[in-house]
Amino acid sequence: MKKIKFMITAFRDGFQSVYGARVLSKDFLPAVEAAREAGIRHIESGGGATFQSAFFYNNENAYDVMDAFRKAAGPEANLQTLARGVNVVGLDSQPSDIIKLHAETFKKHGVTTIRNFDALNDVNNLIYSGKCIKEAGLKHEVTVTMMSLAPGWDKHGNVHTPEFYAKTLQKIIDSGIPFDSVAFKDASGTATPSTVRETIKLAKKILPPEVEVCFHTHETGGNGATCCLAALDGGADRLDLSMAPVSGGTCQTDIITMWHALRGSDYTLDIDIEKIKKVEDVFKDCMKDYFLPPEAMKVEPTIPFSPLPGGALTANTQMLRDNGIMDKYDEIFQAMGEAVRKGGFGTSVTPVSQFYFQQAFNNVMFGPWKKFAEGYGKMVLGYFGKTPEPADPEVVKLASEQLGLEPTTKTVLEINDANPKKGVAPAKALLEQNNLPITDENIFIAAACGQKGITFLKGEAKLGIRKVAPKKEGSSAGAYTVSVAGEKFAVELSGGKAIVNGTSYDIDIKEGIDASAKSENKAAASSGASVEIKAPLPGAVMRFSAQEGTAVKKGQTILVMEAMKMETEIKAPADGKISYKVKTGDQVQTGTLLAVLG
């Protein structure tokens, strides 16, 4: 009987796939301790979206969380994090010095292994990052990314086949990238069982027998456990498995589910099932107060036609809720297919999955191809590496025109190392401008998280955790039916949010009527000579580009909004003196009055 190794993904991919990585460390660390007591020694502990989310939403320093995780898991645990090649742990790519700093600081803060992948399967994006991981004294799990393509998408059958993945692995070997193990990562859960089986069979023929092969998938499309079994039949040595309440649905297959699926077979997980059940009970109790998005717990059969990974699906729905436009989700989801078809078939895993979703979002909100998401546009133009197939020529042309960039064949490192706005030096300058300590950790935070990282380091970050509002005894407090002018609305109050007919809004309830708010609205309405500037889409006010009360020119950027991790510049429609009606951090809806030009 073959003993199958496993890594528990609950505390990284599970959190990302269910809660958008918005989970406080103090709430989940007791479950890590329980996993240690149950004998679990290989755990995914960070990286990926959980690094940025610590600063963006959790108001925690990701490095402090890493230290606490190591303490809870014990010194013998293999703690593994996720890196995105030249993008390390962000959506934007980085130059050589920041890539090196990533590996060094993660080693310093208790990481054992880094799984390293490139969404485009461009081996050039793995060479230097892999070298840095090994030189820092870490284990390197090099990765080939997978997804299926819907019928008719790839007319030549050249990509996302077992042969394509085997060729990618051979390129990795030929490049001389040092690695300790190999993972095949299907983040969208769309690969077919036959593709998984044949891919791993081919990999086993190429690799030395001592190299472990791991398979990673999600249950999003309903095929996760089946593909795990196919991977084992193909010769996989290790599986990624999760634990309830962050298993199934958009997550990995549950360890108990896989244990049950292997009963009576030639494979075993070799676990004490009673101890694992106890760990899951502890974990469920840890997470009982967190809002569980319904879309995270269901299978979506049409996911192969809109390959949205589990980790991106709920991260995006959480942001849609933040912006009060969850009602647009189905339309955006459907629009993803076209973004994939015309984008060169990069694997739908971060950051490419986010580029696909952002472009689908823009196509829905502004009209098809009227506004390019910067990441998607740069991807089809070659700024993130070589896509598996050339992108649609018309899309490339439009992206070039809108972004003012020519297509490139340079490597990402060539581009970024020559960019004076990226790297250690500008990150240090940003810290100095804000009177913040210059440490390796702060430099990396500034580089990977930008202004949001600075906001955290200055102590100005806001908490973005979504928990379930406690109900008052003997009542259904927190849930109401509100009638306005004869129309009924379902309203739930939860942790600073009001969910109205399924759409979430930020709220701040105070007793009495705020007279200043009434007078501001009256002033804005009565000023006939003024020009109102309203929000073109929902989002958060990120920063002001012109000072209050100063004169601005038509076309000048006055403020920057952020929605779905994209920045949108708001420009003055005329000359005038600026008077802002919002403040930084405000969450606004389409049509909200942002400023008045007098």
Coordinates of N, CA and C in Angstrom, one line a residue, residues 1-6 232 237 258-259 262-271:
M1 N 0.9 -1.2 0.0 CA 0.0 0.0 0.0 C 0.9 1.2 0.0
K2 N 0.6 2.2 -0.9 CA 1.4 3.4 -1.1 C 0.9 4.4 -0.1
K3 N 1.9 5.0 0.7 CA 1.5 6.1 1.6 C 1.6 7.4 0.9
I4 N 0.5 8.1 0.8 CA 0.4 9.3 0.1 C 0.6 10.5 1.1
K5 N 1.6 11.3 0.8 CA 1.9 12.5 1.6 C 0.8 13.6 1.3
F6 N 0.7 14.5 2.2 CA -0.2 15.6 1.9 C 0.2 16.9 2.6
L232 N -3.1 10.3 -8.4 CA -2.5 9.2 -7.7 C -2.3 8.0 -8.7
D237 N 2.9 11.8 -5.7 CA 3.4 11.4 -4.4 C 2.7 12.1 -3.3
M258 N -10.9 12.7 1.4 CA -9.9 12.0 0.6 C -9.6 10.7 1.4
W259 N -9.5 10.7 2.7 CA -9.3 9.5 3.5 C -10.4 8.5 3.2
L262 N -10.1 6.9 -0.3 CA -9.0 5.9 -0.5 C -9.2 4.6 0.3
R263 N -10.2 4.6 1.1 CA -10.5 3.3 1.9 C -10.7 2.1 0.9
G264 N -9.9 1.1 1.2 CA -10.0 -0.1 0.4 C -9.2 -0.1 -0.9
S265 N -8.5 1.0 -1.1 CA -7.6 1.1 -2.3 C -6.2 0.8 -2.0
D266 N -5.3 1.0 -2.9 CA -3.9 0.7 -2.8 C -3.2 1.9 -2.2
Y267 N -3.9 2.9 -1.8 CA -3.3 4.1 -1.2 C -3.8 4.4 0.2
T268 N -3.0 5.1 1.0 CA -3.4 5.5 2.3 C -2.8 6.8 2.7
L269 N -3.5 7.6 3.4 CA -3.0 8.9 4.0 C -2.3 8.7 5.3
D270 N -2.5 7.5 5.9 CA -1.8 7.1 7.1 C -2.0 8.2 8.2
I271 N -3.3 8.5 8.5 CA -3.6 9.5 9.5 C -4.4 8.8 10.6

